[in-house]
Amino acid sequence: PDLSWGSPVVTYPVTKAIAGGLSTLAGWLIMGGHPFWATLAPMMITRRDAAETVRRGIHRVAGTVLGGMLAWLLYSTVDSTAARYVLLIVLAFLWNATTQVNYAVVIFFATAFIVIAAALSGGATATLSAERLAATVMGVTIAFVVGGIDLWLINPRTPRQPHREAGPGGRGSS
């Protein structure tokens, strides 16, 4: 029964793979051959629980927006290359220090780090932030749609049994 189509052991990785594959294809077609951020989004947010997937998707988009804004602000106000590298080190520390705090906070610092690192390599902060945001929103949206198709059309879950109150002796009463 664990390896049947109705089992989350099967449907969860299939859903994740389909969302990742569709996001990669959409990234190639829409983003001009740079599907990485679109592919990564559903891989990171998709969970077995639909509510958790939605929460992580919202956190990923919010962290990407705010982290991109922070990176642009920091990079445009700090002129010294040495100071920008110090910012990069601080952002790397904050990114790793917050991994157990909140997903949106982690993505916030990760995005700021990635955008500044790319800018130090010759990229444009505003362009990279906008591309990352567009691809992330695309990947999150695809993950929501594929997850919704799995949840409501392909593999509807049976309703849970009503919770029974514990009677004398600690067992459910009838």
Backbone as a chain_set.jsonl record, in Angstrom:
{"seq": "PDLSWGSPVVTYPVTKAIAGGLSTLAGWLIMGGHPFWATLAPMMITRRDAAETVRRGIHRVAGTVLGGMLAWLLYSTVDSTAARYVLLIVLAFLWNATTQVNYAVVIFFATAFIVIAAALSGGATATLSAERLAATVMGVTIAFVVGGIDLWLINPRTPRQPHREAGPGGRGSS", "coords": {"N": [[0.817, -1.219, 0.0], [2.094, 1.218, 0.544], [3.442, 1.858, -1.752], [1.537, 2.456, -3.642], [-0.503, 4.262, -6.046], [-2.169, 5.938, -4.631], [-0.775, 6.58, -2.375], [1.087, 8.878, -0.365], [3.798, 8.462, -0.402], [4.4, 7.882, -2.984], [3.019, 9.861, -4.537], [3.941, 12.375, -3.595], [6.813, 12.721, -4.328], [6.416, 12.491, -7.1], [4.714, 14.628, -7.7], [6.413, 16.737, -6.958], [8.515, 16.367, -8.792], [7.181, 16.719, -11.258], [6.317, 19.4, -10.995], [8.83, 20.648, -10.8], [9.932, 19.946, -13.306], [8.091, 21.161, -15.114], [8.493, 23.8, -14.343], [11.149, 24.161, -15.069], [10.945, 23.902, -17.875], [9.211, 26.076, -18.41], [10.882, 28.116, -17.499], [12.978, 27.962, -19.39], [11.569, 28.657, -21.709], [10.378, 31.159, -21.115], [12.184, 32.701, -19.562], [14.4, 32.842, -21.11], [16.382, 30.79, -21.295], [17.436, 30.539, -18.742], [16.629, 28.753, -16.428], [17.089, 28.182, -13.738], [16.284, 29.438, -11.188], [13.525, 29.253, -11.391], [13.202, 26.5, -11.478], [14.253, 25.728, -9.009], [12.506, 26.805, -7.079], [9.937, 25.246, -6.821], [11.102, 22.872, -5.98], [12.09, 23.479, -3.471], [9.906, 24.428, -1.99], [7.73, 22.65, -2.105], [5.809, 20.479, -0.226], [4.491, 17.668, 1.611], [2.174, 18.419, 2.845], [-0.386, 20.543, 1.913], [-0.987, 23.096, 2.96], [1.42, 23.771, 4.194], [3.076, 23.893, 1.961], [1.97, 26.117, 0.629], [2.454, 28.093, 2.576], [5.284, 28.084, 2.65], [5.776, 28.825, 0.01], [4.739, 31.444, -0.099], [6.442, 32.612, 1.783], [8.854, 32.276, 0.422], [8.576, 33.927, -1.851], [8.161, 36.436, -0.596], [10.592, 36.709, 0.862], [12.373, 36.748, -1.291], [11.624, 39.096, -2.677], [12.083, 41.105, -0.695], [14.783, 40.601, -0.012], [16.067, 41.049, -2.468], [15.537, 43.772, -2.741], [16.937, 44.752, -0.517], [19.562, 44.026, -1.268], [19.94, 45.569, -3.589], [19.706, 48.141, -2.459], [21.858, 48.141, -0.568], [24.072, 47.624, -2.264], [23.986, 49.798, -4.003], [24.43, 51.944, -2.323], [26.85, 51.568, -1.034], [30.051, 52.202, -1.926], [32.641, 51.222, -1.906], [34.62, 48.509, -2.927], [35.848, 46.716, -1.185], [34.291, 47.054, 1.125], [31.888, 46.088, 0.138], [32.505, 43.404, -0.138], [32.817, 42.762, 2.538], [30.18, 43.14, 3.353], [29.1, 41.016, 1.949], [30.214, 38.84, 3.325], [29.043, 39.207, 5.836], [26.347, 38.89, 5.136], [26.434, 36.209, 4.289], [26.99, 34.969, 6.718], [24.637, 35.668, 8.171], [22.699, 34.444, 6.591], [23.312, 31.711, 6.953], [23.116, 31.565, 9.729], [20.44, 31.845, 10.241], [19.043, 29.631, 9.403], [17.416, 27.9, 10.869], [15.48, 29.551, 11.826], [13.368, 31.009, 10.337], [11.799, 30.451, 7.252], [11.33, 32.518, 5.374], [13.091, 34.495, 6.279], [15.565, 33.261, 5.905], [15.569, 33.023, 3.078], [15.47, 35.716, 2.466], [18.046, 36.684, 3.342], [19.636, 34.953, 1.804], [18.938, 35.656, -0.833], [19.786, 38.351, -0.896], [22.532, 37.935, -0.522], [23.181, 36.381, -2.83], [22.514, 38.138, -4.944], [24.236, 40.338, -4.465], [26.712, 39.027, -4.618], [26.658, 38.215, -7.301], [26.57, 40.727, -8.505], [29.069, 41.711, -7.771], [30.525, 40.152, -9.427], [30.123, 41.267, -11.825], [27.492, 41.461, -12.662], [24.2, 43.0, -12.922], [22.496, 44.466, -10.263], [19.715, 45.197, -10.04], [18.591, 44.03, -12.32], [19.218, 41.294, -11.958], [17.862, 40.825, -9.534], [15.207, 41.262, -10.354], [14.919, 39.259, -12.329], [15.32, 36.957, -10.763], [13.153, 37.19, -8.991], [10.93, 37.071, -10.785], [11.272, 34.489, -11.875], [11.116, 32.958, -9.538], [8.481, 33.488, -8.645], [7.141, 32.353, -10.812], [7.93, 29.619, -10.556], [6.899, 29.023, -7.982], [4.168, 29.439, -8.42], [3.636, 27.439, -10.336], [4.212, 25.207, -8.747], [2.126, 25.43, -6.868], [-0.113, 25.046, -8.54], [0.33, 22.448, -9.649], [0.466, 20.989, -7.257], [-2.128, 21.463, -6.332], [-3.63, 20.171, -8.318], [-2.838, 17.537, -7.842], [-3.777, 17.259, -5.199], [-6.583, 17.796, -5.279], [-7.692, 16.669, -7.622], [-6.362, 14.317, -8.705], [-5.545, 12.741, -6.49], [-7.498, 12.715, -4.219], [-7.819, 13.019, -0.759], [-9.106, 10.782, 1.679], [-11.751, 11.603, 3.901], [-10.927, 12.428, 7.264], [-11.308, 10.356, 10.138], [-13.663, 11.084, 12.737], [-12.434, 12.572, 15.725], [-12.101, 10.745, 18.695], [-12.996, 11.13, 21.999], [-11.047, 10.468, 24.874], [-11.941, 7.87, 26.992], [-12.638, 6.301, 30.192], [-9.764, 4.642, 31.276], [-8.172, 5.437, 29.204], [-8.679, 4.836, 26.522], [-10.278, 5.293, 23.357], [-13.701, 6.235, 23.435], [-16.804, 4.626, 22.587]], "CA": [[0.0, 0.0, 0.0], [2.931, 2.412, 0.568], [3.904, 2.17, -3.101], [0.397, 2.581, -4.545], [-0.677, 5.625, -6.54], [-2.852, 6.718, -3.617], [0.101, 6.813, -1.231], [1.949, 10.055, -0.447], [5.167, 8.009, -0.677], [4.537, 7.944, -4.44], [2.523, 11.101, -5.132], [4.749, 13.531, -3.202], [7.942, 12.949, -5.236], [5.937, 12.674, -8.466], [4.247, 16.011, -7.752], [7.591, 17.601, -6.905], [9.236, 16.213, -10.06], [6.391, 17.352, -12.322], [6.405, 20.854, -10.798], [10.19, 21.05, -11.165], [10.078, 19.813, -14.753], [7.317, 22.22, -15.771], [9.147, 25.072, -14.051], [12.345, 24.214, -15.914], [10.482, 24.178, -19.229], [8.733, 27.464, -18.444], [12.057, 28.975, -17.376], [13.657, 28.001, -20.687], [10.758, 29.356, -22.7], [10.056, 32.534, -20.741], [13.335, 33.419, -19.009], [15.487, 32.88, -22.075], [17.456, 29.831, -21.073], [17.938, 30.587, -17.369], [15.524, 28.214, -15.634], [17.523, 27.728, -12.421], [15.453, 29.914, -10.067], [12.177, 28.699, -11.568], [13.279, 25.081, -11.117], [14.561, 25.595, -7.593], [11.374, 27.189, -6.224], [9.072, 24.133, -6.409], [11.887, 21.848, -5.272], [12.298, 23.912, -2.094], [8.684, 24.722, -1.233], [6.731, 21.578, -2.14], [5.768, 19.591, 0.93], [3.341, 16.742, 1.566], [1.022, 19.153, 3.357], [-0.672, 21.668, 1.022], [-0.889, 24.357, 3.7], [2.844, 24.035, 4.38], [3.584, 24.3, 0.647], [1.524, 27.496, 0.409], [3.191, 28.95, 3.511], [6.674, 28.207, 2.18], [5.758, 29.581, -1.239], [4.573, 32.862, 0.252], [7.695, 33.034, 2.419], [9.921, 32.343, -0.583], [8.37, 35.132, -2.656], [8.41, 37.61, 0.258], [12.032, 36.791, 1.115], [13.036, 37.11, -2.543], [11.347, 40.52, -2.922], [12.767, 41.95, 0.29], [16.223, 40.384, -0.138], [16.497, 41.76, -3.671], [15.516, 45.206, -2.426], [18.065, 45.014, 0.369], [20.803, 43.926, -2.044], [20.036, 46.763, -4.434], [19.97, 49.284, -1.587], [23.224, 48.054, -0.042], [25.067, 47.713, -3.332], [23.987, 51.138, -4.59], [24.886, 52.958, -1.362], [28.217, 51.274, -0.61], [30.88, 52.337, -3.127], [33.917, 50.528, -1.762], [34.587, 47.081, -3.23], [36.202, 46.0, 0.047], [33.112, 47.092, 1.997], [30.896, 45.196, -0.456], [32.898, 42.036, 0.23], [32.492, 42.614, 3.963], [28.724, 42.932, 3.355], [28.88, 39.652, 1.473], [30.559, 37.938, 4.435], [27.996, 39.378, 6.858], [25.132, 38.249, 4.614], [26.648, 34.756, 4.335], [26.821, 34.578, 8.123], [23.217, 35.789, 8.536], [21.993, 33.402, 5.837], [23.523, 30.422, 7.62], [22.7, 31.64, 11.132], [18.974, 31.876, 10.346], [18.427, 28.479, 8.735], [16.403, 27.287, 11.723], [14.613, 30.595, 12.374], [12.179, 31.203, 9.531], [12.147, 30.259, 5.848], [11.366, 33.823, 4.698], [14.317, 35.178, 6.699], [16.665, 32.576, 5.214], [15.514, 33.417, 1.671], [15.82, 37.14, 2.46], [19.509, 36.823, 3.37], [20.209, 34.221, 0.669], [18.752, 36.477, -2.031], [20.693, 39.503, -0.81], [23.884, 37.42, -0.751], [23.32, 35.96, -4.224], [22.477, 39.314, -5.818], [25.473, 41.1, -4.286], [27.806, 38.216, -5.161], [26.582, 38.311, -8.761], [26.939, 42.091, -8.876], [30.523, 41.805, -7.646], [31.079, 39.424, -10.573], [29.836, 42.029, -13.034], [26.063, 41.487, -12.981], [23.434, 44.172, -12.504], [21.67, 44.07, -9.115], [18.287, 45.334, -10.303], [18.209, 43.03, -13.317], [19.272, 39.975, -11.334], [16.762, 40.749, -8.561], [13.943, 41.135, -11.094], [14.878, 37.921, -12.938], [15.142, 35.967, -9.698], [11.785, 37.307, -8.51], [10.006, 36.556, -11.804], [11.421, 33.035, -11.953], [10.62, 32.392, -8.282], [7.012, 33.553, -8.688], [6.722, 31.354, -11.787], [8.103, 28.296, -9.965], [5.952, 28.874, -6.873], [2.831, 29.308, -9.011], [3.552, 26.101, -10.924], [4.131, 24.257, -7.625], [0.773, 25.509, -6.321], [-1.054, 24.444, -9.494], [0.557, 20.994, -9.693], [0.049, 20.469, -5.95], [-3.589, 21.505, -6.302], [-4.129, 19.1, -9.182], [-2.641, 16.287, -7.097], [-4.592, 17.228, -3.989], [-8.03, 17.807, -5.481], [-8.184, 15.912, -8.767], [-5.766, 12.992, -8.882], [-5.403, 11.953, -5.271], [-8.223, 13.297, -3.094], [-7.645, 12.258, 0.48], [-10.362, 10.415, 2.325], [-11.961, 12.42, 5.101], [-10.421, 11.819, 8.498], [-12.305, 9.884, 11.086], [-13.816, 12.027, 13.848], [-11.607, 12.293, 16.902], [-12.852, 10.234, 19.824], [-12.488, 11.53, 23.322], [-10.558, 9.34, 25.685], [-12.824, 7.507, 28.098], [-11.897, 5.711, 31.3], [-8.766, 3.687, 30.852], [-7.346, 6.051, 28.173], [-9.012, 4.422, 25.158], [-11.397, 6.031, 22.757], [-15.017, 5.707, 23.786], [-17.622, 4.38, 21.41]], "C": [[0.857, 1.277, 0.0], [3.41, 2.813, -0.812], [2.76, 2.202, -4.11], [0.253, 4.041, -4.968], [-1.365, 6.507, -5.501], [-1.985, 7.076, -2.423], [0.94, 8.072, -1.421], [3.417, 9.692, -0.714], [5.439, 8.088, -2.181], [4.162, 9.328, -4.97], [3.36, 12.322, -4.78], [5.951, 13.727, -4.118], [7.515, 13.139, -6.687], [5.468, 14.119, -8.649], [5.428, 16.976, -7.801], [8.359, 17.559, -8.227], [8.489, 16.885, -11.213], [6.475, 18.869, -12.203], [7.791, 21.366, -11.189], [10.418, 20.997, -12.666], [9.331, 20.894, -15.515], [7.946, 23.591, -15.535], [10.416, 25.241, -14.878], [11.959, 24.567, -17.346], [10.011, 25.629, -19.359], [9.904, 28.442, -18.334], [12.821, 29.084, -18.681], [12.881, 28.844, -21.691], [10.575, 30.841, -22.384], [11.283, 33.328, -20.306], [14.542, 33.415, -19.956], [16.656, 31.972, -21.745], [18.078, 29.876, -19.7], [16.872, 30.057, -16.409], [15.864, 27.911, -14.177], [16.596, 28.159, -11.291], [14.039, 29.373, -10.161], [12.147, 27.232, -11.155], [13.44, 24.903, -9.618], [13.354, 25.865, -6.698], [10.471, 26.007, -5.857], [9.829, 23.031, -5.667], [12.008, 22.201, -3.777], [10.997, 24.095, -1.308], [7.711, 23.566, -1.143], [6.903, 20.644, -0.946], [4.562, 18.678, 0.789], [2.061, 17.426, 2.005], [0.814, 20.402, 2.495], [-0.532, 23.006, 1.727], [0.575, 24.749, 3.925], [3.495, 24.474, 3.066], [3.211, 25.749, 0.364], [2.296, 28.454, 1.312], [4.622, 29.168, 3.029], [6.755, 28.984, 0.876], [5.636, 31.071, -0.999], [5.851, 33.394, 0.894], [8.818, 33.185, 1.4], [9.786, 33.608, -1.426], [8.662, 36.387, -1.829], [9.902, 37.788, 0.53], [12.808, 37.211, -0.115], [12.843, 38.597, -2.847], [12.176, 41.385, -1.983], [14.286, 41.805, 0.221], [16.8, 41.081, -1.365], [16.535, 43.258, -3.457], [16.684, 45.589, -1.521], [19.384, 44.997, -0.406], [20.998, 45.16, -2.918], [20.389, 47.991, -3.597], [21.408, 49.278, -1.068], [24.266, 48.276, -1.136], [25.14, 49.119, -3.915], [24.476, 52.21, -3.621], [26.315, 52.743, -0.884], [29.098, 51.263, -1.857], [32.162, 51.522, -3.078], [33.759, 49.032, -2.044], [34.907, 46.259, -1.988], [35.003, 45.944, 0.99], [32.006, 46.186, 1.46], [31.218, 43.733, -0.142], [32.644, 41.764, 1.709], [30.985, 42.384, 4.108], [28.388, 41.497, 2.938], [29.151, 38.633, 2.582], [29.486, 38.007, 5.524], [26.702, 38.697, 6.403], [25.25, 36.729, 4.609], [26.464, 34.238, 5.751], [25.339, 34.586, 8.501], [22.371, 34.731, 7.831], [22.11, 32.071, 6.568], [23.058, 30.418, 9.068], [21.18, 31.556, 11.294], [18.29, 30.66, 9.746], [17.345, 27.806, 9.569], [15.393, 28.299, 12.267], [13.295, 30.676, 11.617], [12.586, 31.138, 8.067], [12.243, 31.594, 5.103], [12.643, 34.582, 5.038], [15.528, 34.568, 6.001], [16.715, 33.017, 3.75], [15.872, 34.89, 1.514], [17.338, 37.318, 2.413], [20.175, 36.097, 2.206], [20.1, 35.042, -0.611], [19.694, 37.666, -2.029], [22.124, 39.064, -1.098], [24.104, 37.107, -2.232], [23.379, 37.162, -5.162], [23.759, 40.128, -5.685], [26.671, 40.322, -4.835], [27.817, 38.289, -6.686], [26.976, 39.706, -9.244], [28.452, 42.292, -8.782], [31.233, 41.08, -8.794], [30.76, 40.115, -11.889], [28.381, 42.084, -13.43], [25.407, 42.768, -12.488], [22.464, 43.764, -11.402], [20.179, 44.132, -9.418], [17.807, 44.275, -11.287], [18.175, 41.637, -12.71], [18.142, 39.802, -10.327], [15.431, 40.532, -9.27], [13.823, 39.751, -11.739], [14.636, 36.843, -11.895], [13.709, 35.999, -9.182], [10.793, 36.719, -9.511], [10.072, 35.036, -11.885], [10.889, 32.352, -10.692], [9.101, 32.381, -8.256], [6.472, 32.511, -9.661], [6.807, 29.953, -11.183], [7.131, 28.029, -8.83], [4.54, 28.666, -7.414], [2.639, 27.912, -9.613], [3.45, 25.048, -9.825], [2.738, 24.256, -7.011], [-0.23, 24.809, -7.244], [-0.897, 22.926, -9.517], [0.141, 20.356, -8.369], [-1.458, 20.441, -5.817], [-4.212, 20.426, -7.151], [-3.99, 17.759, -8.469], [-3.627, 16.187, -5.945], [-6.082, 17.061, -4.289], [-8.52, 16.954, -6.64], [-7.662, 14.483, -8.824], [-5.862, 12.152, -7.62], [-6.16, 12.593, -4.106], [-8.094, 12.402, -1.864], [-9.017, 11.917, 1.054], [-10.523, 11.261, 3.577], [-11.462, 11.682, 6.341], [-11.573, 11.387, 9.383], [-12.432, 10.907, 12.208], [-12.983, 11.59, 15.048], [-12.502, 11.822, 18.046], [-12.186, 10.688, 21.112], [-12.069, 10.31, 24.096], [-11.536, 9.113, 26.839], [-12.002, 6.942, 29.246], [-10.923, 4.657, 30.774], [-7.936, 4.209, 29.69], [-7.662, 5.636, 26.753], [-10.18, 5.227, 24.652], [-12.724, 5.411, 23.13], [-15.83, 5.51, 22.526], [-19.011, 4.923, 21.569]], "O": [[0.406, 2.313, -0.489], [3.752, 3.974, -1.035], [2.983, 1.999, -5.304], [0.81, 4.941, -4.339], [-1.156, 7.72, -5.5], [-2.429, 7.81, -1.541], [1.451, 8.315, -2.514], [4.185, 10.525, -1.197], [6.57, 8.332, -2.6], [4.903, 9.907, -5.764], [3.479, 13.231, -5.602], [6.11, 14.822, -4.657], [8.171, 13.866, -7.433], [5.795, 14.756, -9.65], [5.436, 17.918, -8.593], [8.802, 18.594, -8.724], [9.104, 17.545, -12.05], [6.683, 19.555, -13.204], [7.908, 22.405, -11.839], [11.028, 21.901, -13.237], [9.869, 21.48, -16.454], [7.933, 24.444, -16.422], [10.719, 26.343, -15.336], [12.578, 25.436, -17.961], [10.375, 26.323, -20.309], [9.915, 29.477, -18.999], [13.267, 30.171, -19.05], [13.46, 29.643, -22.429], [10.613, 31.68, -23.284], [11.41, 34.504, -20.646], [15.598, 33.944, -19.608], [17.811, 32.367, -21.907], [19.151, 29.307, -19.497], [16.277, 30.831, -15.659], [15.003, 27.425, -13.444], [16.162, 27.316, -10.505], [13.417, 29.067, -9.144], [11.177, 26.773, -10.552], [12.823, 24.017, -9.026], [13.197, 25.216, -5.664], [10.252, 25.777, -4.667], [9.257, 22.339, -4.824], [12.026, 21.311, -2.926], [10.988, 23.935, -0.088], [6.931, 23.499, -0.192], [7.979, 20.102, -0.697], [3.707, 18.903, -0.068], [0.974, 17.043, 1.572], [1.722, 21.222, 2.357], [-0.008, 23.957, 1.146], [0.922, 25.928, 3.853], [4.372, 25.338, 3.069], [4.05, 26.526, -0.094], [2.741, 29.51, 0.861], [5.112, 30.297, 3.003], [7.713, 29.727, 0.66], [6.341, 31.869, -1.616], [6.291, 34.5, 0.582], [9.634, 34.102, 1.495], [10.779, 34.287, -1.685], [9.335, 37.299, -2.307], [10.419, 38.902, 0.438], [13.79, 37.946, -0.011], [13.792, 39.28, -3.23], [12.886, 42.289, -2.424], [15.003, 42.792, 0.381], [17.896, 41.639, -1.308], [17.446, 43.939, -3.928], [17.336, 46.613, -1.728], [20.228, 45.871, -0.209], [22.09, 45.725, -2.977], [21.256, 48.781, -3.971], [22.094, 50.299, -1.124], [25.224, 49.026, -0.95], [26.218, 49.587, -4.28], [24.896, 53.282, -4.056], [26.929, 53.678, -0.369], [28.921, 50.424, -2.741], [32.709, 51.17, -4.124], [32.886, 48.371, -1.48], [34.297, 45.214, -1.765], [34.729, 44.903, 1.586], [31.268, 45.582, 2.238], [30.318, 42.926, 0.091], [32.293, 40.645, 2.083], [30.558, 41.536, 4.891], [27.503, 40.859, 3.509], [28.395, 37.676, 2.75], [29.075, 36.981, 6.064], [26.044, 38.012, 7.187], [24.276, 36.032, 4.894], [25.852, 33.191, 5.961], [24.841, 33.623, 9.084], [21.433, 34.189, 8.416], [21.11, 31.383, 6.775], [22.648, 29.377, 9.582], [20.692, 31.229, 12.376], [17.069, 30.659, 9.592], [16.437, 27.194, 9.007], [14.542, 27.943, 13.082], [12.23, 30.44, 12.188], [13.607, 31.707, 7.68], [13.145, 31.778, 4.285], [13.216, 35.245, 4.174], [16.418, 35.292, 5.555], [17.785, 33.348, 3.24], [16.51, 35.271, 0.532], [17.856, 38.02, 1.545], [21.177, 36.576, 1.674], [21.054, 35.12, -1.386], [20.33, 37.96, -3.041], [22.847, 39.738, -1.83], [25.104, 37.526, -2.815], [24.204, 37.198, -6.075], [24.315, 40.566, -6.693], [27.554, 40.912, -5.458], [28.881, 38.413, -7.292], [27.638, 39.848, -10.273], [29.043, 42.969, -9.623], [32.394, 41.36, -9.094], [31.092, 39.599, -12.957], [28.051, 42.697, -14.445], [26.004, 43.526, -11.723], [21.691, 42.822, -11.577], [19.448, 43.2, -9.081], [16.739, 43.692, -11.107], [17.222, 40.886, -12.918], [17.525, 38.739, -10.272], [14.619, 39.713, -8.837], [12.756, 39.139, -11.704], [13.845, 35.924, -12.111], [13.11, 34.946, -8.957], [9.911, 35.95, -9.127], [9.039, 34.372, -11.956], [10.278, 31.286, -10.774], [8.494, 31.375, -7.887], [5.467, 31.858, -9.38], [5.855, 29.18, -11.287], [6.593, 26.927, -8.722], [3.802, 27.814, -6.919], [1.599, 27.283, -9.416], [2.683, 24.094, -9.955], [2.217, 23.195, -6.668], [-1.094, 24.066, -6.778], [-1.885, 22.199, -9.416], [-0.474, 19.289, -8.366], [-2.014, 19.5, -5.251], [-5.212, 19.824, -6.76], [-4.91, 16.941, -8.487], [-4.245, 15.142, -5.742], [-6.765, 16.276, -3.631], [-9.682, 16.548, -6.636], [-8.441, 13.542, -8.975], [-6.224, 10.977, -7.68], [-5.546, 12.976, -3.11], [-8.245, 11.182, -1.942], [-9.967, 12.689, 0.92], [-9.539, 11.596, 4.236], [-11.569, 10.46, 6.437], [-12.655, 11.975, 9.374], [-11.444, 11.53, 12.598], [-12.851, 10.401, 15.34], [-13.535, 12.43, 18.327], [-10.967, 10.627, 21.265], [-12.674, 9.245, 23.98], [-11.904, 10.042, 27.558], [-10.781, 7.097, 29.261], [-11.277, 3.867, 29.898], [-7.057, 3.49, 29.215], [-6.956, 6.059, 25.838], [-10.968, 5.771, 25.426], [-12.858, 4.188, 23.139], [-15.575, 6.156, 21.509], [-19.831, 4.797, 20.66]]}, "num_chains": 1, "name": "protein.A"}
